[in-house]
Coordinates of C-alpha atoms and ligand atoms in Angstrom, one line a residue:
Chain A
X1 CA -10.9 34.3 -22.8
X2 CA -10.0 30.7 -23.1
X3 CA -12.0 27.8 -21.6
X4 CA -11.2 26.4 -18.2
X5 CA -10.4 23.0 -19.6
X6 CA -9.2 22.9 -23.3
X7 CA -8.6 19.5 -24.8
X8 CA -7.0 19.4 -28.3
X9 CA -6.4 16.4 -30.4
X10 CA -6.1 14.1 -27.4
X11 CA -5.0 10.6 -28.4
X12 CA -4.1 7.7 -26.1
X13 CA -3.2 4.2 -27.3
X14 CA -2.8 1.3 -25.0
X15 CA -0.1 -1.0 -26.5
X16 CA -0.7 -4.7 -26.4
X17 CA 2.1 -5.8 -24.1
X18 CA 2.7 -8.3 -21.3
X19 CA -0.1 -10.9 -21.1
X20 CA -2.0 -9.1 -23.9
X21 CA 1.0 -9.3 -26.3
X22 CA -0.2 -10.3 -29.8
X23 CA -3.6 -8.7 -29.4
X24 CA -4.4 -5.5 -31.2
X25 CA -3.5 -2.1 -29.6
X26 CA -6.4 -0.3 -28.0
X27 CA -7.1 3.3 -29.2
X28 CA -8.8 4.6 -26.1
X29 CA -8.8 8.2 -27.2
X30 CA -8.7 8.9 -30.9
X31 CA -8.3 12.7 -31.3
X32 CA -10.7 14.4 -28.8
X33 CA -11.4 18.1 -28.9
X34 CA -13.4 19.4 -25.9
X35 CA -13.7 22.6 -24.0
X36 CA -15.2 23.1 -20.6
X37 CA -15.9 26.7 -19.7
X38 CA -15.6 28.0 -16.2
X39 CA -18.8 27.2 -14.3
X40 CA -20.0 24.8 -17.0
X41 CA -21.4 21.3 -16.3
X42 CA -20.5 18.9 -19.1
X43 CA -21.9 15.3 -19.0
X44 CA -20.2 12.6 -21.0
X45 CA -22.2 9.6 -22.1
X46 CA -21.2 6.7 -24.3
X47 CA -20.9 2.9 -24.5
X48 CA -18.5 0.8 -22.4
X49 CA -14.9 1.1 -23.7
X50 CA -15.6 4.3 -25.5
X51 CA -12.8 6.1 -23.6
X52 CA -14.8 8.1 -21.1
X53 CA -12.7 7.2 -18.0
X54 CA -9.5 7.6 -20.0
X55 CA -10.5 11.1 -20.9
X56 CA -11.0 12.1 -17.3
X57 CA -7.8 10.4 -16.3
X58 CA -5.7 12.2 -18.8
X59 CA -7.2 15.5 -17.7
X60 CA -5.7 15.2 -14.2
X61 CA -2.7 13.2 -15.5
X62 CA -3.4 9.9 -13.8
X63 CA -2.9 8.7 -17.4
X64 CA -0.5 10.3 -19.9
X65 CA -1.4 11.5 -23.4
X66 CA 0.3 10.1 -26.5
X67 CA -0.6 13.0 -28.7
X68 CA -2.5 16.3 -28.3
X69 CA -2.6 18.9 -25.6
X70 CA -4.6 19.7 -22.5
X71 CA -4.7 23.2 -21.0
X72 CA -6.2 24.1 -17.7
X73 CA -6.8 27.8 -17.2
X74 CA -4.5 28.3 -20.2
X75 CA -1.7 26.4 -18.7
X76 CA -0.3 23.4 -20.6
X77 CA -0.7 20.4 -18.2
X78 CA 0.4 17.7 -20.7
X79 CA 4.0 18.9 -20.9
X80 CA 6.5 16.7 -19.1
X81 CA 7.5 19.8 -17.0
X82 CA 3.9 20.6 -15.9
X83 CA 3.3 21.0 -12.2
X84 CA 1.2 18.0 -11.5
X85 CA 0.7 18.9 -7.9
X86 CA -0.8 22.3 -8.7
X87 CA -3.0 20.8 -11.4
X88 CA -4.4 18.3 -9.0
X89 CA -4.9 20.9 -6.3
X90 CA -7.2 22.7 -8.7
X91 CA -9.0 19.8 -10.3
X92 CA -10.5 17.2 -8.0
X93 CA -11.7 13.7 -8.9
X94 CA -14.5 11.5 -7.8
X95 CA -14.4 7.8 -8.6
X96 CA -16.9 5.1 -9.3
X97 CA -15.6 3.0 -6.5
X98 CA -15.3 5.9 -4.0
X99 CA -11.7 5.0 -3.1
X100 CA -11.9 6.4 0.4
X101 CA -8.8 5.7 2.5
X102 CA -9.9 2.7 4.4
X103 CA -7.5 3.1 7.3
X104 CA -8.6 6.7 8.1
X105 CA -11.9 7.9 9.6
X106 CA -14.0 10.2 7.4
X107 CA -12.6 13.4 9.0
X108 CA -9.0 12.3 8.4
X109 CA -9.9 11.4 4.8
X110 CA -10.9 15.0 4.4
X111 CA -8.0 16.6 6.2
X112 CA -5.1 14.6 4.8
X113 CA -4.6 16.4 1.5
X114 CA -5.4 19.9 2.7
X115 CA -2.7 19.5 5.4
X116 CA -0.1 17.8 3.2
X117 CA -0.7 19.6 0.0
X118 CA -2.2 23.0 0.9
X119 CA -0.3 23.3 4.2
X120 CA -3.2 23.8 6.4
X121 CA -2.9 23.2 10.2
X122 CA -4.9 20.3 11.6
X123 CA -7.3 22.8 13.2
X124 CA -7.9 24.7 10.0
X125 CA -8.3 21.5 8.0
X126 CA -10.8 20.1 10.5
X127 CA -12.9 23.2 10.7
X128 CA -13.1 23.2 6.9
X129 CA -13.8 19.5 6.8
X130 CA -16.6 19.7 9.3
X131 CA -18.4 22.4 7.4
X132 CA -18.1 20.5 4.2
X133 CA -19.4 17.3 5.9
X134 CA -22.4 19.3 7.1
X135 CA -23.0 20.4 3.5
X136 CA -23.1 16.8 2.2
X137 CA -25.2 15.6 5.2
X138 CA -22.5 13.6 6.9
X139 CA -21.8 15.9 9.9
X140 CA -22.5 13.0 12.3
X141 CA -20.2 10.5 10.5
X142 CA -16.9 12.4 10.9
X143 CA -15.5 9.8 13.3
X144 CA -16.7 6.8 11.3
X145 CA -14.5 4.6 9.1
X146 CA -15.4 4.2 5.4
X147 CA -16.5 0.5 5.9
X148 CA -19.0 1.6 8.4
X149 CA -20.9 3.8 5.9
X150 CA -23.4 2.9 3.2
X151 CA -22.3 3.2 -0.5
X152 CA -24.2 6.5 -0.9
X153 CA -22.6 7.9 2.3
X154 CA -19.2 6.8 1.1
X155 CA -19.6 8.5 -2.2
X156 CA -20.8 11.7 -0.5
X157 CA -17.7 11.5 1.8
X158 CA -15.5 11.1 -1.3
X159 CA -17.1 14.2 -2.9
X160 CA -16.5 16.0 0.4
X161 CA -12.9 14.9 0.4
X162 CA -12.4 16.4 -3.1
X163 CA -14.2 19.6 -2.0
X164 CA -11.9 19.9 1.0
X165 CA -9.1 20.9 -1.4
X166 CA -11.3 23.8 -2.6
X167 CA -10.8 22.8 -6.2
X168 CA -11.9 25.0 -9.1
X169 CA -13.2 22.0 -11.1
X170 CA -14.3 18.5 -10.4
X171 CA -14.2 15.3 -12.5
X172 CA -16.7 12.6 -11.8
X173 CA -16.3 9.1 -13.2
X174 CA -19.6 7.3 -13.0
X175 CA -20.1 8.4 -9.4
X176 CA -23.4 6.5 -9.0
X177 CA -23.0 3.3 -11.0
X178 CA -21.8 1.3 -8.0
X179 CA -24.7 2.4 -5.9
X180 CA -28.1 0.8 -5.1
X181 CA -31.0 2.8 -6.7
X182 CA -32.2 4.2 -3.4
X183 CA -28.7 5.8 -2.8
X184 CA -28.2 7.2 -6.2
X185 CA -30.4 10.2 -5.5
X186 CA -28.6 11.4 -2.4
X187 CA -25.4 11.6 -4.4
X188 CA -27.0 13.2 -7.4
X189 CA -28.6 15.8 -5.1
X190 CA -25.1 16.8 -3.7
X191 CA -23.8 17.0 -7.3
X192 CA -26.8 19.1 -8.4
X193 CA -26.1 21.4 -5.5
X194 CA -22.5 21.9 -6.6
X195 CA -23.7 22.5 -10.2
X196 CA -26.1 25.2 -9.0
X197 CA -23.4 26.9 -7.0
X198 CA -21.3 27.3 -10.2
X199 CA -18.8 24.5 -9.9
X200 CA -17.0 23.6 -13.1
X201 CA -17.8 19.9 -13.6
X202 CA -16.9 17.2 -16.1
X203 CA -19.2 14.2 -15.4
X204 CA -19.3 10.7 -16.9
X205 CA -22.7 9.5 -16.1
X206 CA -25.7 7.8 -17.6
X207 CA -28.2 9.3 -15.2
X208 CA -30.3 11.1 -17.8
X209 CA -32.3 12.9 -15.1
X210 CA -29.2 14.5 -13.7
X211 CA -28.0 15.4 -17.2
X212 CA -31.3 17.0 -18.1
X213 CA -31.5 19.0 -14.9
X214 CA -27.9 20.0 -14.3
X215 CA -25.9 19.7 -17.5
X216 CA -25.2 22.7 -19.7
X217 CA -24.0 20.3 -22.4
X218 CA -24.0 16.6 -23.1
X219 CA -21.2 14.9 -25.0
X220 CA -21.7 11.5 -26.7
X221 CA -18.5 9.5 -27.1
X222 CA -17.9 6.3 -29.1
X223 CA -14.7 4.5 -30.0
X224 CA -12.5 7.2 -28.5
X225 CA -14.1 10.1 -30.4
X226 CA -16.7 12.8 -29.7
X227 CA -19.6 11.8 -31.9
X228 CA -21.8 14.8 -31.1
X229 CA -22.5 17.2 -28.4
X230 CA -25.2 19.7 -27.5
X231 CA -27.7 20.8 -24.9
X232 CA -29.5 18.0 -23.1
X233 CA -32.7 18.8 -25.0
X234 CA -30.9 18.7 -28.4
X235 CA -28.9 15.6 -27.6
X236 CA -31.7 13.5 -25.9
X237 CA -34.5 15.0 -27.9
X238 CA -33.1 15.3 -31.4
X239 CA -29.9 13.4 -31.8
X240 CA -28.3 14.0 -35.2
X241 CA -26.1 10.9 -35.5
X242 CA -27.5 7.4 -36.0
X243 CA -25.0 6.0 -33.4
X244 CA -26.2 8.5 -30.8
X245 CA -29.8 7.4 -31.5
X246 CA -28.9 3.7 -31.2
X247 CA -27.1 4.3 -27.9
X248 CA -29.9 6.4 -26.4
X249 CA -32.5 3.8 -27.4
X250 CA -30.3 1.2 -25.7
X251 CA -30.0 3.1 -22.3
X252 CA -33.3 4.9 -22.0
Chain B
X1 CA -16.0 -24.0 26.4
X2 CA -14.3 -27.3 26.9
X3 CA -14.9 -28.3 23.3
X4 CA -13.5 -25.0 22.0
X5 CA -10.3 -25.5 24.0
X6 CA -7.5 -26.1 21.5
X7 CA -6.1 -29.6 22.1
X8 CA -2.7 -28.8 20.8
X9 CA -2.3 -26.1 23.4
X10 CA -3.6 -28.4 26.2
X11 CA -1.1 -31.0 25.2
X12 CA 1.7 -28.4 25.2
X13 CA 0.7 -27.1 28.6
X14 CA 0.7 -30.7 29.9
X15 CA 4.2 -31.2 28.5
X16 CA 5.3 -28.0 30.2
X17 CA 3.8 -29.2 33.5
X18 CA 5.6 -32.5 33.1
X19 CA 8.8 -30.6 32.5
X20 CA 8.3 -28.5 35.6
X21 CA 7.6 -31.5 37.8
X22 CA 10.6 -33.4 36.5
X23 CA 12.7 -30.3 37.1
X24 CA 11.5 -29.9 40.7
X25 CA 11.9 -33.6 41.4
X26 CA 15.5 -33.9 40.1
X27 CA 18.5 -31.8 41.0
X28 CA 19.9 -32.8 37.6
X29 CA 17.3 -30.8 35.8
X30 CA 17.8 -27.8 38.0
X31 CA 21.5 -27.8 37.3
X32 CA 21.0 -28.3 33.5
X33 CA 18.3 -25.6 33.3
X34 CA 20.5 -23.2 35.1
X35 CA 23.5 -24.0 32.9
X36 CA 21.4 -23.6 29.7
X37 CA 19.6 -20.5 30.9
X38 CA 22.8 -18.5 30.8
X39 CA 22.5 -18.5 27.0
X40 CA 19.0 -17.0 27.1
X41 CA 20.4 -13.5 26.9
X42 CA 22.5 -14.2 23.9
X43 CA 19.6 -16.0 22.1
X44 CA 17.3 -13.1 22.8
X45 CA 19.6 -10.3 22.0
X46 CA 20.9 -12.0 18.7
X47 CA 17.3 -12.5 17.7
X48 CA 16.1 -9.0 18.6
X49 CA 19.0 -7.1 17.1
X50 CA 18.9 -9.2 13.9
X51 CA 15.1 -8.9 13.6
X52 CA 15.1 -5.1 14.1
X53 CA 17.9 -4.7 11.6
X54 CA 16.2 -7.0 9.1
X55 CA 12.9 -5.1 9.4
X56 CA 14.6 -1.9 8.4
X57 CA 16.7 -3.5 5.6
X58 CA 13.6 -5.6 4.5
X59 CA 11.4 -2.5 4.3
X60 CA 14.0 -0.7 2.1
X61 CA 14.3 -3.8 -0.1
X62 CA 10.5 -4.2 -0.3
X63 CA 10.2 -0.5 -1.4
X64 CA 12.9 -1.2 -4.1
X65 CA 11.1 -4.3 -5.2
X66 CA 7.9 -2.3 -5.9
X67 CA 9.7 0.8 -7.2
X68 CA 8.8 2.2 -10.6
X69 CA 12.5 2.4 -11.2
X70 CA 13.7 -0.6 -13.1
X71 CA 17.3 -0.6 -11.7
X72 CA 16.0 -0.5 -8.1
X73 CA 13.6 -3.3 -8.8
X74 CA 16.1 -5.5 -10.5
X75 CA 18.8 -4.9 -7.9
X76 CA 16.4 -5.8 -5.1
X77 CA 15.1 -8.9 -6.9
X78 CA 18.7 -10.0 -7.5
X79 CA 19.5 -9.7 -3.8
X80 CA 16.3 -11.4 -2.6
X81 CA 16.7 -14.3 -5.0
X82 CA 20.4 -14.8 -4.2
X83 CA 19.9 -14.7 -0.4
X84 CA 16.7 -16.8 -0.4
X85 CA 18.5 -19.4 -2.5
X86 CA 21.1 -20.1 0.1
X87 CA 20.8 -22.1 3.3
X88 CA 21.0 -19.8 6.3
X89 CA 24.0 -21.9 7.7
X90 CA 25.9 -21.2 4.5
X91 CA 25.2 -17.5 4.7
X92 CA 26.4 -17.6 8.3
X93 CA 29.7 -19.3 7.3
X94 CA 30.1 -16.8 4.4
X95 CA 29.7 -13.8 6.6
X96 CA 31.8 -15.2 9.4
X97 CA 34.8 -16.4 7.3
X98 CA 34.6 -14.5 4.1
X99 CA 32.5 -11.4 4.8
X100 CA 34.1 -10.4 8.0
X101 CA 37.8 -10.5 6.8
X102 CA 36.6 -8.7 3.6
X103 CA 34.9 -6.0 5.8
X104 CA 38.0 -5.6 7.9
X105 CA 40.1 -5.2 4.7
X106 CA 37.7 -2.7 3.2
X107 CA 37.7 -0.7 6.4
X108 CA 41.5 -0.7 6.6
X109 CA 41.7 0.4 2.9
X110 CA 39.3 3.2 3.6
X111 CA 41.2 4.3 6.7
X112 CA 44.6 3.8 5.2
X113 CA 45.6 7.5 5.2
X114 CA 44.7 7.8 8.9
X115 CA 46.5 4.5 9.7
X116 CA 49.6 5.6 7.8
X117 CA 49.8 8.7 9.9
X118 CA 49.3 6.7 13.1
X119 CA 45.9 8.3 13.7
X120 CA 44.0 5.0 13.6
X121 CA 44.9 1.4 14.3
X122 CA 44.1 -1.2 11.7
X123 CA 40.9 -3.1 12.3
X124 CA 41.6 -6.8 12.8
X125 CA 39.1 -9.5 11.8
X126 CA 39.3 -11.2 15.2
X127 CA 38.0 -8.0 16.8
X128 CA 34.8 -8.5 15.0
X129 CA 33.1 -10.9 17.4
X130 CA 31.4 -14.0 16.1
X131 CA 28.1 -12.9 17.8
X132 CA 28.3 -9.7 15.7
X133 CA 29.0 -11.7 12.5
X134 CA 26.1 -14.0 13.3
X135 CA 23.8 -11.0 13.7
X136 CA 24.9 -9.6 10.4
X137 CA 24.3 -13.0 8.7
X138 CA 20.9 -13.4 10.1
X139 CA 20.0 -9.8 9.2
X140 CA 21.1 -10.4 5.6
X141 CA 19.2 -13.6 5.4
X142 CA 16.0 -12.5 7.0
X143 CA 15.9 -9.1 5.3
X144 CA 15.2 -11.1 2.1
X145 CA 12.2 -12.9 3.5
X146 CA 10.9 -9.7 5.1
X147 CA 11.3 -7.8 1.9
X148 CA 9.0 -10.3 0.2
X149 CA 6.5 -9.8 3.0
X150 CA 6.6 -6.0 2.6
X151 CA 6.3 -6.4 -1.2
X152 CA 3.2 -8.5 -0.9
X153 CA 1.8 -6.0 1.6
X154 CA 2.4 -3.0 -0.6
X155 CA 0.9 -4.8 -3.6
X156 CA -2.2 -5.7 -1.5
X157 CA -3.1 -2.1 -1.1
X158 CA -6.0 -1.0 -3.3
X159 CA -4.8 0.9 -6.4
X160 CA -7.9 3.0 -6.4
X161 CA -6.8 4.6 -3.0
X162 CA -3.4 5.3 -4.4
X163 CA -4.9 7.0 -7.4
X164 CA -7.3 9.0 -5.2
X165 CA -4.4 10.2 -3.2
X166 CA -2.4 11.2 -6.3
X167 CA -5.5 12.9 -7.7
X168 CA -5.6 15.0 -4.5
X169 CA -2.1 16.3 -5.2
X170 CA -0.1 14.1 -2.8
X171 CA 3.4 13.3 -4.0
X172 CA 4.5 9.7 -4.6
X173 CA 6.4 9.7 -1.3
X174 CA 3.5 11.1 0.6
X175 CA 1.2 8.5 -0.8
X176 CA 3.6 5.8 0.2
X177 CA 4.0 7.1 3.7
X178 CA 0.4 8.0 4.5
X179 CA -1.7 5.6 2.5
X180 CA 0.3 2.6 1.3
X181 CA 2.7 1.7 4.1
X182 CA 0.1 2.1 7.0
X183 CA -2.3 -0.3 5.2
X184 CA 0.5 -2.6 4.0
X185 CA 2.1 -3.0 7.4
X186 CA -1.3 -3.7 9.1
X187 CA -2.0 -6.4 6.5
X188 CA 1.4 -8.1 7.0
X189 CA 1.7 -7.7 10.8
X190 CA 1.0 -11.4 11.6
X191 CA 3.5 -12.5 8.8
X192 CA 6.1 -10.1 10.2
X193 CA 5.6 -11.4 13.7
X194 CA 6.0 -15.0 12.5
X195 CA 9.4 -14.0 11.1
X196 CA 10.4 -13.1 14.7
X197 CA 9.5 -16.6 15.8
X198 CA 11.4 -18.0 12.9
X199 CA 14.5 -15.9 13.7
X200 CA 14.4 -17.1 17.3
X201 CA 14.6 -20.6 16.1
X202 CA 17.3 -19.8 13.5
X203 CA 19.3 -18.0 16.1
X204 CA 20.3 -21.5 17.2
X205 CA 22.6 -21.6 14.1
X206 CA 25.0 -19.2 15.8
X207 CA 26.1 -22.2 17.9
X208 CA 27.9 -23.3 14.7
X209 CA 30.2 -20.4 15.3
X210 CA 30.6 -21.2 18.9
X211 CA 28.5 -18.2 20.1
X212 CA 27.2 -19.1 23.6
X213 CA 23.5 -19.2 23.1
X214 CA 21.2 -21.8 24.7
X215 CA 21.9 -24.3 22.0
X216 CA 25.6 -23.9 22.3
X217 CA 25.6 -24.2 26.1
X218 CA 23.4 -27.2 25.8
X219 CA 25.7 -28.8 23.3
X220 CA 28.7 -28.2 25.5
X221 CA 27.0 -29.4 28.6
X222 CA 25.6 -32.6 27.0
X223 CA 29.0 -33.4 25.5
X224 CA 30.7 -33.2 28.9
X225 CA 28.1 -35.0 31.0
X226 CA 26.6 -37.3 28.4
X227 CA 23.1 -36.3 29.7
X228 CA 21.8 -35.7 26.1
X229 CA 18.2 -36.5 26.9
X230 CA 17.8 -34.1 29.8
X231 CA 20.0 -31.4 28.3
X232 CA 18.1 -31.2 25.0
X233 CA 14.8 -31.3 26.9
X234 CA 15.9 -28.2 28.7
X235 CA 17.0 -26.5 25.5
X236 CA 13.7 -27.4 23.8
X237 CA 11.8 -26.2 26.9
X238 CA 13.3 -22.7 26.5
X239 CA 12.7 -22.4 22.8
X240 CA 9.1 -23.6 23.2
X241 CA 8.4 -21.1 26.0
X242 CA 9.4 -18.3 23.6
X243 CA 7.9 -19.6 20.4
X244 CA 4.6 -20.9 21.6
X245 CA 3.8 -17.8 23.7
X246 CA 4.7 -15.6 20.7
X247 CA 2.6 -17.7 18.3
X248 CA -0.4 -17.4 20.7
X249 CA 0.1 -13.6 20.5
X250 CA 0.2 -13.7 16.7
X251 CA -3.1 -15.7 16.7
X252 CA -4.7 -13.1 19.0
X253 CA -3.4 -10.4 16.7
X254 CA -4.8 -12.1 13.6
X255 CA -8.2 -12.5 15.2
X256 CA -8.3 -8.8 16.1
X257 CA -7.3 -7.8 12.6
X258 CA -9.8 -10.1 11.1
X259 CA -12.5 -8.8 13.4
X260 CA -11.8 -5.5 11.6
X261 CA -10.7 -3.4 14.5
X262 CA -10.2 0.0 13.2
X263 CA -6.6 0.2 14.3
Ligands
ATP301 N1 -4.6 0.8 -18.3 C1 -5.1 0.3 -19.5 N2 -4.4 -0.7 -20.2 C2 -4.9 -1.2 -21.3 N3 -6.0 -0.8 -21.8 C3 -6.8 0.1 -21.2 C4 -6.4 0.7 -20.0 N4 -7.3 1.6 -19.6 C5 -8.3 1.5 -20.5 N5 -8.0 0.6 -21.5 C6 -8.8 0.4 -22.7 O1 -9.1 1.6 -23.3 C7 -10.5 1.6 -23.7 C8 -11.2 2.7 -23.1 O2 -11.4 2.4 -21.7 P1 -12.2 3.4 -20.7 O3 -12.0 2.8 -19.4 O4 -11.7 4.8 -20.9 O5 -13.7 3.2 -21.3 P2 -15.0 3.7 -20.6 O6 -15.7 4.5 -21.7 O7 -14.7 4.4 -19.3 O8 -15.8 2.4 -20.4 P3 -16.8 2.0 -19.2 O9 -18.1 2.6 -19.5 O10 -16.8 0.5 -19.2 O11 -16.2 2.5 -17.9 C9 -11.0 0.2 -23.4 O12 -11.0 -0.6 -24.5 C10 -10.1 -0.3 -22.3 O13 -10.0 -1.7 -22.3
MG302 MG1 -15.1 4.0 -17.3

């Protein structure tokens, strides 16, 4: 059986154009191979600019790929004829800056996509949304607007919004790095819960505690390439590559 | 309380009271106000119809201006720059004396088969009233300004929210309708309302075509009675009643939006 997410030879180059004309092109992804099995939790670490966000963004096609292929459940999603809507129904995304819809209350943030994309009625969508909000500890915030919530609450609402689509996998792009330390834990706890329930997750995060506890595999990226990957114990305890060691020393 | 009272408003109210007293004290003013007031309906309907139409056209142009399709973007930019580069009065003359005959000719050409069989009568330019031509001209002119307002509003919406909506599987059209436009419109509501005030003032230009709005009636009255001072006071009085009250509304609206009312 093939992996849930299969990335083969992924390459993405940002051409220097517009105001950046004359500067060198940026090779954000330089031939990435990566598999994520169903139910697996993979944590990606790496220095700023190493292509971590770009990798997540090409997986759900917010960014296109210049070369290479990505398959989700065996289906080629990088072809121009791919059904982006179906892909995005199955693979949810959580952003560093939450990106909640600021003109909608929390409940409407959760029900919008299930109604428009999955075709649920308002009643069905609200029932589902309320049970998910309860799960992330926000049952009493359904009628609040995003700006009335703390950062940690906003990120939990954003995770709930992704869950309301009942996705098969979730992508997280530095979900806690915009948060104050005291709020990081409440978000990580929700993510650990999802991991324990068997959600397939691809997570960019430098929270070593989360990686040690929840990750099946940690991947170290640098300059658009996968430098090495392994279990948390292997990668944090006995990194093989000098670059990995240097990076870990820097962040730990 | 007294220190927070806006002086400009107090001065305007005093001016209004002075106008009211003079009107009551002199039969002249009563006659003039009555004569000019007959144009109020035209001023208001020209403004309202042109404003509504330019909101729709402006929204369409604004969407084109921000479209990922290059042709749409360039075409809309061409229109906006062309129209914004012309004085409104010149647009008015163009539509009235060039556009209207051309429109009639185009209609007649399109209906030619029917006209030849006697099933339709040819459209004549003079049947297209000057008020209608004025409305078309104001619409074309204002749609360019309103398009720019919508463009700014659309561009002001957080890209992250657009990406989040796309990542949830919404189509581009759904994202526009449910995420971008509601936020964009809310952000530009005061600017849009200000355009209504501006169109009320610019509706005075229709007097150049002889359309009987308050300016035209004032002009005719003053020319026949030589009471220029009183007549234009009356004309100004009507405009100020409309524009100042609307601008107070806009201020209140801005305050509410700033206070962060949820809707
Ligand atoms: N839309 C874009 N246009 C041009 N260059 C881009 C764009 N997006 C990313 N890049 C460049 O691609 C490279 C990889 O960016 P990416 O955001 O994937 O890095 P990252 O590993 O997520 O970094 P960080 O830890 O700072 O978030 C960077 O050099 C970045 O400047
Ligand atoms: Mg990043």
